[in-house]
mmCIF file of C-alpha atoms in Angstrom:
data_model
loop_
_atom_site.group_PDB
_atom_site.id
_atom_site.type_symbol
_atom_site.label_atom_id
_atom_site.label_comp_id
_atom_site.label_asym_id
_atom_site.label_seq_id
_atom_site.Cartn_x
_atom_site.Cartn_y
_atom_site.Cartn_z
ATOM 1 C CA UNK A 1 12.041 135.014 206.095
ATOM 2 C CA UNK A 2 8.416 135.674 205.804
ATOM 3 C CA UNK A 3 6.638 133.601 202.881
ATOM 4 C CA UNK A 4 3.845 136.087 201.193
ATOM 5 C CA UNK A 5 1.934 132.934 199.685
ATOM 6 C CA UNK A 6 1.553 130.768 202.905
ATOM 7 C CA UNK A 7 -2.183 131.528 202.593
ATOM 8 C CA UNK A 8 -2.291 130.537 199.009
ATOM 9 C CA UNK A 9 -3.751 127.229 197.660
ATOM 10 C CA UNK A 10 -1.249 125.154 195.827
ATOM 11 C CA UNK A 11 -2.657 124.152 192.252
ATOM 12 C CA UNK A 12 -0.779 121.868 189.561
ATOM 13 C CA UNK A 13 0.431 125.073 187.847
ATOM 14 C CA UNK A 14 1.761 126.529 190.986
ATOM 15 C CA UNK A 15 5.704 126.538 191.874
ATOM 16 C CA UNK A 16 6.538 123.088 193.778
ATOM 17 C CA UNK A 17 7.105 123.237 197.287
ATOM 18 C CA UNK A 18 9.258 120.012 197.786
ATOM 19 C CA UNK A 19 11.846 117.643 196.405
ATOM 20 C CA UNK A 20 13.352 114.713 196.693
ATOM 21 C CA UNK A 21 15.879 112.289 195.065
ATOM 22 C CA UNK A 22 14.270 109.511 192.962
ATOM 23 C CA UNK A 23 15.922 105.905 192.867
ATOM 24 C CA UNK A 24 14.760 104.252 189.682
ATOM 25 C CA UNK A 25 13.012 100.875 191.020
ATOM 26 C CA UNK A 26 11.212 98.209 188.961
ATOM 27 C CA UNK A 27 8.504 96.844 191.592
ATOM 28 C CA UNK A 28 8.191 100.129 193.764
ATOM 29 C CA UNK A 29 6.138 103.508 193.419
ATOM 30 C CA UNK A 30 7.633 106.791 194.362
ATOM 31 C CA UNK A 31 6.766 107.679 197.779
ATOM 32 C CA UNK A 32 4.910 110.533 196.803
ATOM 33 C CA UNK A 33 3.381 111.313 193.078
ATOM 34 C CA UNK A 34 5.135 113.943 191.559
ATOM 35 C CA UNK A 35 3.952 116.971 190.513
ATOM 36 C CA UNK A 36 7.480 117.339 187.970
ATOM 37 C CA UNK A 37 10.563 115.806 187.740
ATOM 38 C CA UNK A 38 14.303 117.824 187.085
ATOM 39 C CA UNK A 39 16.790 115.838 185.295
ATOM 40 C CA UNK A 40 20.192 117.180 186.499
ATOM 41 C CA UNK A 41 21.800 115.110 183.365
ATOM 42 C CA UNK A 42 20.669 113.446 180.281
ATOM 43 C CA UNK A 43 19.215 109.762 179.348
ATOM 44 C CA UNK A 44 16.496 107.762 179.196
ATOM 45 C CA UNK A 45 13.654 107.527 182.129
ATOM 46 C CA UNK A 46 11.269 104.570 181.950
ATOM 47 C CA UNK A 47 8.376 105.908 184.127
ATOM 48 C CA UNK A 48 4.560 104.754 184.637
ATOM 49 C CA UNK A 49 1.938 108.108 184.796
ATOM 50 C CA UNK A 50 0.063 108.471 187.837
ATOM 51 C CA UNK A 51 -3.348 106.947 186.361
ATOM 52 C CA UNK A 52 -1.747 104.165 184.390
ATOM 53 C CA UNK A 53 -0.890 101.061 184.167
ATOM 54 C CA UNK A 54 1.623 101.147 181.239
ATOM 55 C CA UNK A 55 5.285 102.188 181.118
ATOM 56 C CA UNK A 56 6.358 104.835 179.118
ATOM 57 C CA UNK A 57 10.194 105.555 177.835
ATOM 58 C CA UNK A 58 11.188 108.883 177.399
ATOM 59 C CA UNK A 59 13.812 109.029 175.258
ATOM 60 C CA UNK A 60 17.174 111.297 175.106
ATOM 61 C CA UNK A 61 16.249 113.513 177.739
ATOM 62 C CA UNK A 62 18.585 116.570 178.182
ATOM 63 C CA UNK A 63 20.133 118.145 181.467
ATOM 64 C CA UNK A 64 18.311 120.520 182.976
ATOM 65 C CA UNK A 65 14.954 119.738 181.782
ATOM 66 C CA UNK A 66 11.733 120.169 184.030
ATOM 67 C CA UNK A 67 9.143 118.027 182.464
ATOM 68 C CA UNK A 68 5.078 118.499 183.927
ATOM 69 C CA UNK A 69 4.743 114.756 184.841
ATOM 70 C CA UNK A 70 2.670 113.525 187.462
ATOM 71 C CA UNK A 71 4.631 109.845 187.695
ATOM 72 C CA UNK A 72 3.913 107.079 190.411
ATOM 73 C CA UNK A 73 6.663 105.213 189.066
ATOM 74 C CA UNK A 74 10.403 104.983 187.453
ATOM 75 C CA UNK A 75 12.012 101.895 186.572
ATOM 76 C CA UNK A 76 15.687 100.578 186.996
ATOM 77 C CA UNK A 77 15.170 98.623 183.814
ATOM 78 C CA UNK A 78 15.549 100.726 180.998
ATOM 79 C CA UNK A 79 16.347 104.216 183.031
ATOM 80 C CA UNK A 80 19.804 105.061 182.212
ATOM 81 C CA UNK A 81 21.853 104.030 184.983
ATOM 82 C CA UNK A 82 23.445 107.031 185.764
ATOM 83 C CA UNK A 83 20.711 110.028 185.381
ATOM 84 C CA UNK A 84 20.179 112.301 188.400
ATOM 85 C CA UNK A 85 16.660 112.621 189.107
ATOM 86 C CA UNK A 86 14.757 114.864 191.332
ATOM 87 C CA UNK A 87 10.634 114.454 191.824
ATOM 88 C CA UNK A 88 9.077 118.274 192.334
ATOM 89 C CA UNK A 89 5.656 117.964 194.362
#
């Protein structure tokens, strides 16, 4: 299948073109910043932004959300234990 945009510049407002699993981790980054993350069920996410040093808890966070994050980081501690997310880059 032919992709019409493959001459297109990706910006931060454009569609992501990957994703991967995230494993909540206290001492690691993610392997790659992400551009968004999908939360395929609800909880908490304890996550540091890309330029910062502190951590951040968002709170009651529903299925199915998409939230415009650019995170380096999510932490085990604090991260409900059993939330499913996925990084978009």
């Amino acid at each position: 299948m032919p992709d019409t945009f493959l001459t297109h510049s990706s910006g931060l407002d454009s569609p992501a073109r990957h994703a991967y699993a995230i494993t909540p981790d206290d001492n690691n980054d993610l392997a790659t910043v992400t551009r968004a993350i999908y939360t395929g069920n609800g909880g908490d996410v304890v996550c540091v932004l890309c330029d910062s040093t502190t951590e951040v808890t968002l709170k009651s966070l529903g299925p199915g959300m998409i939230l415009p994050l650019r995170i380096k980081r999510v932490k085990a501690t604090g991260t409900t234990s059993n939330i499913s997310l996925v990084g978009l880059v």
